[in-house]
Amino acid sequence: MINKKTLEKLSLNMRIFCVSKFSIILFTVLCFTTLVHAEMIKLEGDVRDAESKQFLPGATVWIKDLNSGTVTDIDGKFSLDLPKGSYLIEIRFVGYSPYSRLVTIDKPRSLSFVILPEISQLNEINVLGKKAEDNVVSKQMSMQRLDAAAIKRMPAFMGEVDVIKSIQMLPGVSTAVEGATGFSVRGGTPDQNLVLLDMASIYNVSHLMGFFSIFNNDIVQDATLYKGDMPASVGGRLASLLEVTSRNGEAGPVKGQGGIGTIASRLSLEGSLSPSTTFIVAGRRTYADLALKFSSDKALRESQLYFYDLNMKITQRINEKNRLFLSAYTGDDVFGNKDGSLKLGNTMASLRWNHAFDNHLRRDITLYYTGYRYAFGTPEDELNPFLWVSKIEDAGARYDFKIDKGAFSNFEFGASSIFHMFSPGKITSSSATSFFRNFELSSSNALESGIYAAWIPDITSRLSLKIGLRYSDFRNVGSATVYRFDQNYQRTDSVTYHKGDFFNQYGGFEPRIGFNYRLTPTTSVKGAYNRNLQYMQLAQNSTAGTPFDLWFPASPNVKPQKADQFSLGVFKNLDNNTIELSVEGYYKKMSNTIDFKDHAELFLNPLLEGEIRVGQSESYGMEVLAKMKRNKWNGWLGYTLAHSSRTIDGINGGNEYTSPYDKTHQVSVVLNYEFNTKWSVSSNFVFSTGIPLTIPAGKFDYFGNQVPIYTNRNAYRMPDYHRLDLSVTYRPQSVRKRWFTGEWVFSVYNLYNRHNAWTIGFRQDETNPNETYAEKTYLFPLIPAVTYNFKF
Amino acid sequence: MKSIYLFLSQWLFVLILFSACTERIPLEFGSTYSRLCVESIITTDTMVQKVVLKQSRSYDVNRSPNALTGAKVTINDGFTNFLFKESADSPGVYMSTNEFFGVQGRTYRLRIENVDIDQNGEMEVYNASSTMQYVMPLDSITLFYRSDRKYTELNCWSQEPEGKNWYVFRAMKNGKLANDTASNWFYQKDDLFNGHYTNGITCQFLRDEKANEKPELGDNITLEVCAVNEDYFNFLNALRSETRLQGNPFGGPPANLPTNVSGKAVGFFATFAISRASKKFAGRGN
């Protein structure tokens, strides 16, 4: 009689027997190597899940230097005979992040490896930033990953640790104005960044007009920024992909963490709901408005001013092969007083089903919803009440396959589809006698789909390739009203499409190609070519952006934007991979670049598409990054040399002008030093050339106003920007065992109180109306903050 | 009009300017050639109407602009050519007779000759035209003092006509414009209330902090509703962006104002069809 254990062993043997021909050859090499080396030393060990601590049968244990390895048995154990020496041992298992470790074999050893469930949901070619030598061996370039711990170490504005602010410290990333969460990658506009939270787009990442982002760091696992060299599995934006993944709740009894900060407090709880189910919930809220309740002013007491975030994630391990991830977020900004109220925020939910067919083939099916909306209105008992709502919603599905058989047999393929629903603006009044009439900008829909395939082979021990191709398809779907314009952008007529009508289609191939040639084990050269198409954009012509900026789709009047990016870089690791160096150069050419005519009306304008002007743009630059991961020292030094420009008919006389986010030089230094378990100190320093500025050359009088006359757009620059932030973390060590641990974070933003220009305006003197002058507005002087973080 | 946009702009700035500081900074301004500047509004009032011509100057020149004298200025209403003569007392101010008035529905064409602003020896000719719109009559206005904000609201009661219309709203105190700076005028188009009764919507404010605006008991307060054309509405919109809101990072990039004057001139030749309603200020107790 065959029992269950025997069957499992048989199954495992069959799996081992069925490994590819290539693996058999490798095993032969291993055996040959074993024969020719007389002195062999035994290495034994096991591989376990970091969360559940369960042993993992079938995990690959790979000795990279010998190009050989084995798989763990049914009990998650392995055994290898190795020649004496030091080896980089890599552990791989479908559904888990690869893990590698340098091991010295000079005597028989027994090792236990713990690996993390794969947090990336994008079928990345390699999960990067995890392996020590990743900077050199990964096929991916123009990418950086920051984990929650690294983000937390950085000094934070008003003590609020922020993913987006951390990303802005990386080379190639810049901000238009101080404090904004909108960011520009390699000269692109903020709407050319795709921001995903657990696979769902976030259309507005800002709180409080951009000074904070919606990402509560307690829920963030990590953030990965792809600066144009995106995986074939993702598309829809030209400049970058920022993938934020939330944490899976840690298995075990319920634990919590939180913080009490200067402007907000937060709390998260996590644990197991059952042996196979974990959860995490997290919340954050500001409390400026609570202080208003104590005001003597009645109007202030009745005011509302806060934002909040709520996150939740449930991870369900159905069995060894199937796992479910349910993630959800909602958050709002609320401003209100007796005259009116404004509420704006995002809501998202995603459900991913991860299925491992065997050790090498994995499939993910993801369904998600995301939406951004705002509502602005007056009280209903007003004489002329109104309510104005605007929203954009997506319902999406993805189907992703990943085959990871090593060397020649790494493949990814899949498909995705998103149904976009645009409701740009609707104003209604609850009173029949109201002055306001009902008003609605035409709603519309669009279906954005893509299929992709990528082959990521190791051609030789030195040369790896990444050959990906994506085809994207975009269709406008009724009901919708489309206005037609003549060559002078004047409306001629309109066409109305019924519900469900597909009335316009765009599509195109998007190659995603790259190589990695390893010059030495610690040095490599990488190159990549990418094409990206973008079918949606923000109606935004301000540098800071506002929460009222509308997303609008490609249409019969608006062609998709296109970018071709070429990049080349040298990557080197030093001192046993504790120092990572990289130098990357890039050139990006974009067509159908969108800008807006002078003094465009982007607000509640049914003829918005008539305000668009289209042309070409390009950007090029060099990015240097030196990362350090030592015992006590952590951080990086980044330098960017860049230029980006646009040439658009109808703007600046049709002449080339500097892009609004262009900064020639940018330096960022992020350093963290751990003195001991009690004390650590962190600092950020940033320097950048001022952003482009348009300065008046002349002026004329018009009914009491001195009106500027401009000659060239963005021909000048704001003063250089620089700032130093510092934070000190103190972790009290209690002799008595307490039920919680805590830490104090004292931080100072803008330590030397530089008055960096937020904006420069041109003003008319009140006493002498003929006198005009330049006026700098600066926002943040030295700002201290204290946060207390706790865990229990 | 308490336009939604103004309301939202206020929202945006209230938080940010709370902690903002400003300081004058030295900047090297560029220079540019001199342009003809036209400042003229023809109204439906019977009065001396004016066309004011000046020259633009470099941004860092802090003296009065030079008047443009010696030009030949005519306005044609489709029937008659009116010669506007230069004032003997005010150089650069060209005036009609005191019987001139604009007629709703007529197109007025301005022609400026005998000008050599670029001083190249060749005389230039500038043209502009504007069609006088139709204005709604005002039934009445009401005044409401907001003690929390320390201003008096001028609320408008009138039937707004069907069709696209654009308006400028100005307040007068005892027959004089309370604020004659163009960037402070209120302007609105009717897409959110087309054809509706205005139902007491607020169209202007008189602020206590400004001496020329602050109403006193018994003052005759007038609301002036001026129908303008779309081009002028766009001009005022841009004017506000480039003056009061200049440098606002939530606004669009700086750009030159549009104009309806030909050549390389700046400014605007506008027509206002005006209706008014008045009320005595009865004090701040509402």
Coordinates of N, CA and C in Angstrom, one line a residue, chain A residues 18 45 134 172 387 413 418 680 684 754 780:
Chain A
C18 N 11.9 15.4 -14.2 CA 11.4 16.2 -15.3 C 12.0 17.5 -15.5
G45 N 21.3 21.8 4.9 CA 20.5 22.9 5.4 C 19.0 22.7 5.0
D134 N 23.0 42.4 -6.8 CA 21.9 42.7 -7.7 C 22.2 43.9 -8.6
G172 N 17.6 61.5 -11.0 CA 16.6 61.4 -12.1 C 15.3 61.8 -11.7
L387 N -23.8 71.4 -5.6 CA -22.9 70.3 -5.3 C -22.2 69.9 -6.6
F413 N 4.7 36.3 -19.6 CA 3.7 36.7 -20.6 C 2.4 36.9 -19.9
I418 N -8.1 47.4 -18.7 CA -8.6 48.4 -17.7 C -9.8 49.1 -18.4
S680 N 20.6 56.7 16.8 CA 21.0 56.8 15.4 C 20.7 58.2 14.9
N684 N 19.5 64.3 5.4 CA 19.2 64.5 3.9 C 19.9 65.8 3.6
R754 N 17.2 77.9 5.3 CA 17.3 78.7 4.0 C 16.0 79.0 3.5
F780 N 8.8 77.0 3.8 CA 9.2 76.3 5.0 C 10.5 76.8 5.6

